[in-house]
Short mmCIF file of C-alpha atoms in Angstrom, two decimals:
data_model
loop_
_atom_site.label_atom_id
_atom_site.label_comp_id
_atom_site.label_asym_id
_atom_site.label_seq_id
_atom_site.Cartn_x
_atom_site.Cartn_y
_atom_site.Cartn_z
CA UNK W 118 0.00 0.00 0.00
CA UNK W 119 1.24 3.80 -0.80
CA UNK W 120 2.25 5.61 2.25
CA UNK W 121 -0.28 8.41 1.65
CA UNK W 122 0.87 12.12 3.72
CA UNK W 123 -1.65 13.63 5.35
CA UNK W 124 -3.69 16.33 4.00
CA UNK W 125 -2.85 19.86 5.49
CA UNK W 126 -4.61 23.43 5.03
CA UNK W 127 -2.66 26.19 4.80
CA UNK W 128 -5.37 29.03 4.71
CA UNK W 129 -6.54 27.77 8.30
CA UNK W 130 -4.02 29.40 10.50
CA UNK W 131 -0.74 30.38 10.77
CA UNK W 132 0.64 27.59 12.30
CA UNK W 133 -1.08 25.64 9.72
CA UNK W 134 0.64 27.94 6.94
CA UNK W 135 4.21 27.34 8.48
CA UNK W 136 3.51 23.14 8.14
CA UNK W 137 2.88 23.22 4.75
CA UNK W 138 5.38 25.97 3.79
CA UNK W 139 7.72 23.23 5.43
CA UNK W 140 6.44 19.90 3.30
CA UNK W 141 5.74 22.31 0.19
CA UNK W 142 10.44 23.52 0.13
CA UNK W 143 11.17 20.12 1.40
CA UNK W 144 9.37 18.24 -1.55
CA UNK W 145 10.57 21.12 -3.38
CA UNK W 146 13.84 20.05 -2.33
CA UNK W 147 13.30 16.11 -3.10
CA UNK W 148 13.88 15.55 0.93
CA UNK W 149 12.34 12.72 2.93
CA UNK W 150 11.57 14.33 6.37
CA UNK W 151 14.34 11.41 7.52
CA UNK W 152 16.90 13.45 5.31
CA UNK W 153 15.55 16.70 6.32
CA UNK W 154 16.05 15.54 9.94
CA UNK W 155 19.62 14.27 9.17
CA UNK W 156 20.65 17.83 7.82
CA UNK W 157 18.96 20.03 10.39
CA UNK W 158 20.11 17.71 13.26
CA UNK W 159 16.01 17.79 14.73
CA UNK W 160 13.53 14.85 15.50
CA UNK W 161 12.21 13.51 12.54
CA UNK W 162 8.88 12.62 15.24
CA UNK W 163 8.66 16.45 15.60
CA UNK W 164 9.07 17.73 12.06
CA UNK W 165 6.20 15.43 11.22
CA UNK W 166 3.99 17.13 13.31
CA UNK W 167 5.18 20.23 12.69
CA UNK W 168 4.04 19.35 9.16
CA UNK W 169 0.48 18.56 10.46
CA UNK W 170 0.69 21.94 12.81
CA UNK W 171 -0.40 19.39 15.40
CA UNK W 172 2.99 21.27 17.04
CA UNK W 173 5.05 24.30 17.48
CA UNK W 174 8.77 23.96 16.15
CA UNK W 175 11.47 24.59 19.04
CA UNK W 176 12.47 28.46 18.77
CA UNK W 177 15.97 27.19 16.53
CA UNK W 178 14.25 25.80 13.89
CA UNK W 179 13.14 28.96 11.61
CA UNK W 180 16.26 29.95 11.28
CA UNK W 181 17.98 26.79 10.11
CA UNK W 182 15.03 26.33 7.88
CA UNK W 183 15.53 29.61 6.74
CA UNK W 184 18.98 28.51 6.22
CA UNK W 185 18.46 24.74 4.57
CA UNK W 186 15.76 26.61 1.76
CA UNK W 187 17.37 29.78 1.14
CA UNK W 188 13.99 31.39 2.13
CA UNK W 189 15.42 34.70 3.08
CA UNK W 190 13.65 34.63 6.68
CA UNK W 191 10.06 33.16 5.59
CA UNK W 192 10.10 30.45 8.01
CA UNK W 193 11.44 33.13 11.03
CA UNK W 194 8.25 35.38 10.16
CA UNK W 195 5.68 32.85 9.88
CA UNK W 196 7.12 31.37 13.21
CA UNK W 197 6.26 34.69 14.62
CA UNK W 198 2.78 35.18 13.76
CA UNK W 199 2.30 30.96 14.64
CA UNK W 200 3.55 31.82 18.33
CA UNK W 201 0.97 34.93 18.56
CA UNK W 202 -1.95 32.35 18.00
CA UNK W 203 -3.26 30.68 21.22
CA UNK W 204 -5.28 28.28 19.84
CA UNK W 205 -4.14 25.13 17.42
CA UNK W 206 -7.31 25.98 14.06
CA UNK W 207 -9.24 22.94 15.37
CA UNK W 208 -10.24 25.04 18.20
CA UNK W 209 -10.21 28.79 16.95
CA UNK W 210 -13.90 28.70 16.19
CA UNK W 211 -15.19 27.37 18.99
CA UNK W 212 -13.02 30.00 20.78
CA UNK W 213 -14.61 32.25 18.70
CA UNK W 214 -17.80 31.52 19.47
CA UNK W 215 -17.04 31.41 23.26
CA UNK W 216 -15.94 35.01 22.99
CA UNK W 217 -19.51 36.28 21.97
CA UNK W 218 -21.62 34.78 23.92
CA UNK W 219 -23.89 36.18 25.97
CA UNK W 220 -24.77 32.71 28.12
CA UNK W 221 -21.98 29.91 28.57
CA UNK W 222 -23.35 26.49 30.09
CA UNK W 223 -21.29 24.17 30.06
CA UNK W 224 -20.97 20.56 31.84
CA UNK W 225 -17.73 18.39 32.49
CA UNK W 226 -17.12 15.41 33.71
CA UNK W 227 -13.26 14.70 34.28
CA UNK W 228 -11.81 18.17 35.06
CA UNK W 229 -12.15 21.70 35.85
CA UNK W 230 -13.50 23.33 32.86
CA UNK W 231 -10.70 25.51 30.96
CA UNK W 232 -12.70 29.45 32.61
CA UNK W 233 -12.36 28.69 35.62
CA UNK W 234 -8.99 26.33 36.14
CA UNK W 235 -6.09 28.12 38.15
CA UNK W 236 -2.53 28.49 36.33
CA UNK W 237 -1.28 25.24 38.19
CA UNK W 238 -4.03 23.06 37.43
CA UNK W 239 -4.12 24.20 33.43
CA UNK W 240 -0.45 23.42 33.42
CA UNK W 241 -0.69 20.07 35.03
CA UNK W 242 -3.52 19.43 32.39
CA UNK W 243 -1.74 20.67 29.34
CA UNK W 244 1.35 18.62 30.53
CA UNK W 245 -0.82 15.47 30.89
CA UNK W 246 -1.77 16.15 27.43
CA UNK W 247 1.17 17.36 25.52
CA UNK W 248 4.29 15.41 27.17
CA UNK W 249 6.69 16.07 24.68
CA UNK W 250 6.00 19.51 23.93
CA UNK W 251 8.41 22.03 25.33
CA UNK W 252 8.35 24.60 28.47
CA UNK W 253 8.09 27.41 25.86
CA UNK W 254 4.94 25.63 24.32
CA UNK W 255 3.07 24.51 27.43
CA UNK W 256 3.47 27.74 28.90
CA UNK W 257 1.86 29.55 25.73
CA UNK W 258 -1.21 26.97 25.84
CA UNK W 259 -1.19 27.98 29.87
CA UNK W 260 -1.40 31.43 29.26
CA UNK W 261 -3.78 31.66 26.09
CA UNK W 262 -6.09 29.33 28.28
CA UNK W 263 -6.14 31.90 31.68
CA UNK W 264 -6.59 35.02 29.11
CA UNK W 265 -9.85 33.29 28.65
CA UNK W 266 -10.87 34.18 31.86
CA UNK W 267 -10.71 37.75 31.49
CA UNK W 268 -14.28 37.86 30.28
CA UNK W 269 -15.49 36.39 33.28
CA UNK W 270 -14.17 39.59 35.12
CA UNK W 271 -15.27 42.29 32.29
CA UNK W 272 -17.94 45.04 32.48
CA UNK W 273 -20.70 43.13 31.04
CA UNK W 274 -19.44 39.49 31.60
CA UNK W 275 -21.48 36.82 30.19
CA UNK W 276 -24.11 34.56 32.23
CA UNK W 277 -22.18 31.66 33.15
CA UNK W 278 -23.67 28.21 34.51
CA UNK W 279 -21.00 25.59 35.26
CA UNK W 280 -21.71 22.01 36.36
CA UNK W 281 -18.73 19.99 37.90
CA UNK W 282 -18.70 16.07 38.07
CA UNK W 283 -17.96 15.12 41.99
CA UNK W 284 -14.81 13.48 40.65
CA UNK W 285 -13.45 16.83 39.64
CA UNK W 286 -13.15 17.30 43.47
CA UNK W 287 -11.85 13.75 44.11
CA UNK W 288 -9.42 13.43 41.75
CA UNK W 289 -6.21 14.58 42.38
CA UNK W 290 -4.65 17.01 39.77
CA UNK W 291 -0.60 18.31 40.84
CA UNK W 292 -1.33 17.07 44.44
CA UNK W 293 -2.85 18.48 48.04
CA UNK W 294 -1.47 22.12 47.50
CA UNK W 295 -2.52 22.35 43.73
CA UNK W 296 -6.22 20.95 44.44
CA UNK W 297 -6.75 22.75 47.31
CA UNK W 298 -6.06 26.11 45.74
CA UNK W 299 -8.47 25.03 42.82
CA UNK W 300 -10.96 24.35 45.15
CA UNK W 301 -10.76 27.88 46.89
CA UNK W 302 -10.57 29.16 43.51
CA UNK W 303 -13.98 27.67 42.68
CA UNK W 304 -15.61 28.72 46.15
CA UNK W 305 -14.47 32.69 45.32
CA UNK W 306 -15.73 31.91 41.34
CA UNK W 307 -19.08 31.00 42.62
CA UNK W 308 -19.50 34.24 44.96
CA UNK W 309 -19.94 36.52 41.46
CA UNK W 310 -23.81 37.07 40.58
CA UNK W 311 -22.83 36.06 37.02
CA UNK W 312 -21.88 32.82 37.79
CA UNK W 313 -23.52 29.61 38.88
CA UNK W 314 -21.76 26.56 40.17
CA UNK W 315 -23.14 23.11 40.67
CA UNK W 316 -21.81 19.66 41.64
CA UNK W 317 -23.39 16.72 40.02
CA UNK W 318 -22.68 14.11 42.56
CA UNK W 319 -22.17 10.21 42.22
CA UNK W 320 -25.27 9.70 44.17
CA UNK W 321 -27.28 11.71 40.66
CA UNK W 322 -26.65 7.99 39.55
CA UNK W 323 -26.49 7.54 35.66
CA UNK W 324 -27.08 10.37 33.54
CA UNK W 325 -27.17 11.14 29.24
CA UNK W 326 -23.86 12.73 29.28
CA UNK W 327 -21.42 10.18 30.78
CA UNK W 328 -18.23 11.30 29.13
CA UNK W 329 -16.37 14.54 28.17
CA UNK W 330 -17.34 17.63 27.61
CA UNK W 331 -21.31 19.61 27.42
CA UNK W 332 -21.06 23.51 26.18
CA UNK W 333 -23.61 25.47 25.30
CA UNK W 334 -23.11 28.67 23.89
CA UNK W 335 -25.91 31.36 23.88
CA UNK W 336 -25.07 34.18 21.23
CA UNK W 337 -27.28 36.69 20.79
CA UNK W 338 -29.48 37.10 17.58
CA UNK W 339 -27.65 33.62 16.50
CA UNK W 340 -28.92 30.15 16.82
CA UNK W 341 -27.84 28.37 20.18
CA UNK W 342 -24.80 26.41 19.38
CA UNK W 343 -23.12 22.78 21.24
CA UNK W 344 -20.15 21.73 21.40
CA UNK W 345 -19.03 18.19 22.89
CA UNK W 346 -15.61 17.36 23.67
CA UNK W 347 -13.87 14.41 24.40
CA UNK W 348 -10.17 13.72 25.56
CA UNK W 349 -8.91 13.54 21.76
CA UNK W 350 -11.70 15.57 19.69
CA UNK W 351 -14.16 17.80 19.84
CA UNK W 352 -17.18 18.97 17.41
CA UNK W 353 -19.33 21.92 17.02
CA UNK W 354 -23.16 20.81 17.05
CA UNK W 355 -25.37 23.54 14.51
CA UNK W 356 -28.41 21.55 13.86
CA UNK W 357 -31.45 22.18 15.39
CA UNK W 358 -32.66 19.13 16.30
CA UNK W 359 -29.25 17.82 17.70
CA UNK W 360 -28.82 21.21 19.55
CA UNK W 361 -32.32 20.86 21.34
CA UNK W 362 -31.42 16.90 22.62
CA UNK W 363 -28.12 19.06 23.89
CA UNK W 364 -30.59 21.44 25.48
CA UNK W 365 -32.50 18.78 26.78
CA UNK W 366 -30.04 17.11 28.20
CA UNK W 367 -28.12 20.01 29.88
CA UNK W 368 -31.11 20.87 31.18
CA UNK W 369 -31.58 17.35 32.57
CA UNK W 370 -27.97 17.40 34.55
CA UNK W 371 -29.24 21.45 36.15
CA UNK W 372 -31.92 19.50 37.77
CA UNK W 373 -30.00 16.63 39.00
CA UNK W 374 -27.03 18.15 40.56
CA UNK W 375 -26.74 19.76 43.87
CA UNK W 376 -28.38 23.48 44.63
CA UNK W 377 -25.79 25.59 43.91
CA UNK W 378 -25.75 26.26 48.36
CA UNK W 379 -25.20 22.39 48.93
CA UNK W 380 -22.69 22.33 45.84
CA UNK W 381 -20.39 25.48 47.94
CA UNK W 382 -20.98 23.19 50.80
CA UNK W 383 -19.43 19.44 49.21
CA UNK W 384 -16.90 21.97 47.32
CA UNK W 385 -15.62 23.61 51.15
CA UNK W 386 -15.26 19.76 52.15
CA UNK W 387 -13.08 18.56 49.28
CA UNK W 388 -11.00 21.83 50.18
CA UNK W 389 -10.51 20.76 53.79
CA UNK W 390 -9.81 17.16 52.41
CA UNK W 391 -7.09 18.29 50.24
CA UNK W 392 -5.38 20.88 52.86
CA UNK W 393 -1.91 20.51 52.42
CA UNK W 394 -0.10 18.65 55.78
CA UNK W 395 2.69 20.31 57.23
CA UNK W 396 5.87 18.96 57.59
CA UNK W 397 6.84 17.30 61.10
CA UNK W 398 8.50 19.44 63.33
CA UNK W 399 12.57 18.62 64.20
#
């Protein structure tokens, strides 16, 4: 069977637009990405998803590219405008979307959702996610995912309900110091008047979103939009009909988890469970 590369789209982002730039001079070239590798002295593993944009190229890289090509500093400037963009192109949109709306539900079930996690825990997560990628890299991803949060402090700040799965408090993310500082993070979240919080509990029993991810996104003068997420993928929901089971559903998990009172309450206990334990005294 022919080895067939994988498609890539240039016009999607910049990042995008630096990966094919890449495969476009090094078939250009006649190079396999093993001699490319060889004659830049880099991971073949990493070109290769530079090539896909499913990853940022070390800061060195431009230049010897630059270098390799003869591209007079093309690779250097589209590195710059691919650092500037917070968000890989499979998630811009839904970004997007997120930045307009006027009402953000949203449901998780295996971790804090990305508005309201503290620096630590969004760097523990990203880590999780992305273990090869480098300091530089992680901390971009931890610091595009925090600036998200500066809606939730603007002017006009938009309605927010969050539901949390019990094992968000239970499980332990970065350890005792880590966890409890989420969990005071969440308790001070919940005091604003724009923002609900609720615990679905184990004792809710089964429910119709068992996995992932629940957002709904309220824009105004614009259909109501879904998106699901699971721990590799994620997809916008437009159509009507599979938007309204979404609604339904969401709806469904609001009336099953704790009053947002009792939720504070189990919230303050997972805090106290996770308080840090001092070192014996010498």
């Amino acid at each position: 069977m022919t080895f067939e590369p994988r498609g890539l789209s240039p016009d999607r982002s910049a990042r995008d637009l630096f990966g094919a730039e890449v495969r476009r001079h090094r078939e250009k070239a006649n190079m396999s990405l093993r001699r490319l590798a060889e004659v830049l002295n880099y991971s073949k593993s990493h070109l290769a998803r530079i090539e896909t944009a499913e990853s940022l190229p070390y800061d060195d890289l431009p230049a010897k590219l630059d270098a390799c090509f003869g591209t007079d500093g093309l690779f250097a400037c589209l590195h710059a405008l691919a650092r500037k963009e917070p968000f890989p192109g499979k998630y811009r949109r839904v970004m997007e979307i997120e930045s307009r709306a006027a009402v953000i539900e949203t449901y998780v079930s295996a971790t804090v959702h990305g508005l309201l996690q503290t620096p630590e825990t969004a760097e523990r997560w990203l880590r999780c996610g992305h273990p090869y990628a480098p300091d530089a890299e992680i901390e971009a991803m931890v610091k595009a995912r925090i600036d998200r949060q500066k809606r939730l402090n603007a002017p006009k700040p938009p309605r927010c309900w969050f539901i949390l799965d019990e094992a968000v408090l239970r499980r332990s993310v970065g350890g005792p110091e880590v966890m409890h500082h989420q969990m005071l993070s969440l308790i001070e979240r919940g005091t604003a008047p724009h923002i609900t919080l609720q615990v679905l509990p184990y004792t809710a029993g089964e429910h119709p979103e068992p996995g992932g991810a629940l957002n709904l996104y309220t824009v105004p003068d614009e259909p109501l939009v879904a998106y699901v997420e699971g721990s590799q993928a994620g997809t916008i929901i437009e159509d009507r009909d599979a938007v309204a089971r979404r609604r339904e559903n969401y709806d469904l998990l609001r009336a099953m988890a704790l009053s947002p009172r009792d939720s504070e309450a189990m919230i303050r206990a997972a805090m106290e469970d996770w308080t840090p334990c001092e070192p014996p005294r010498t």
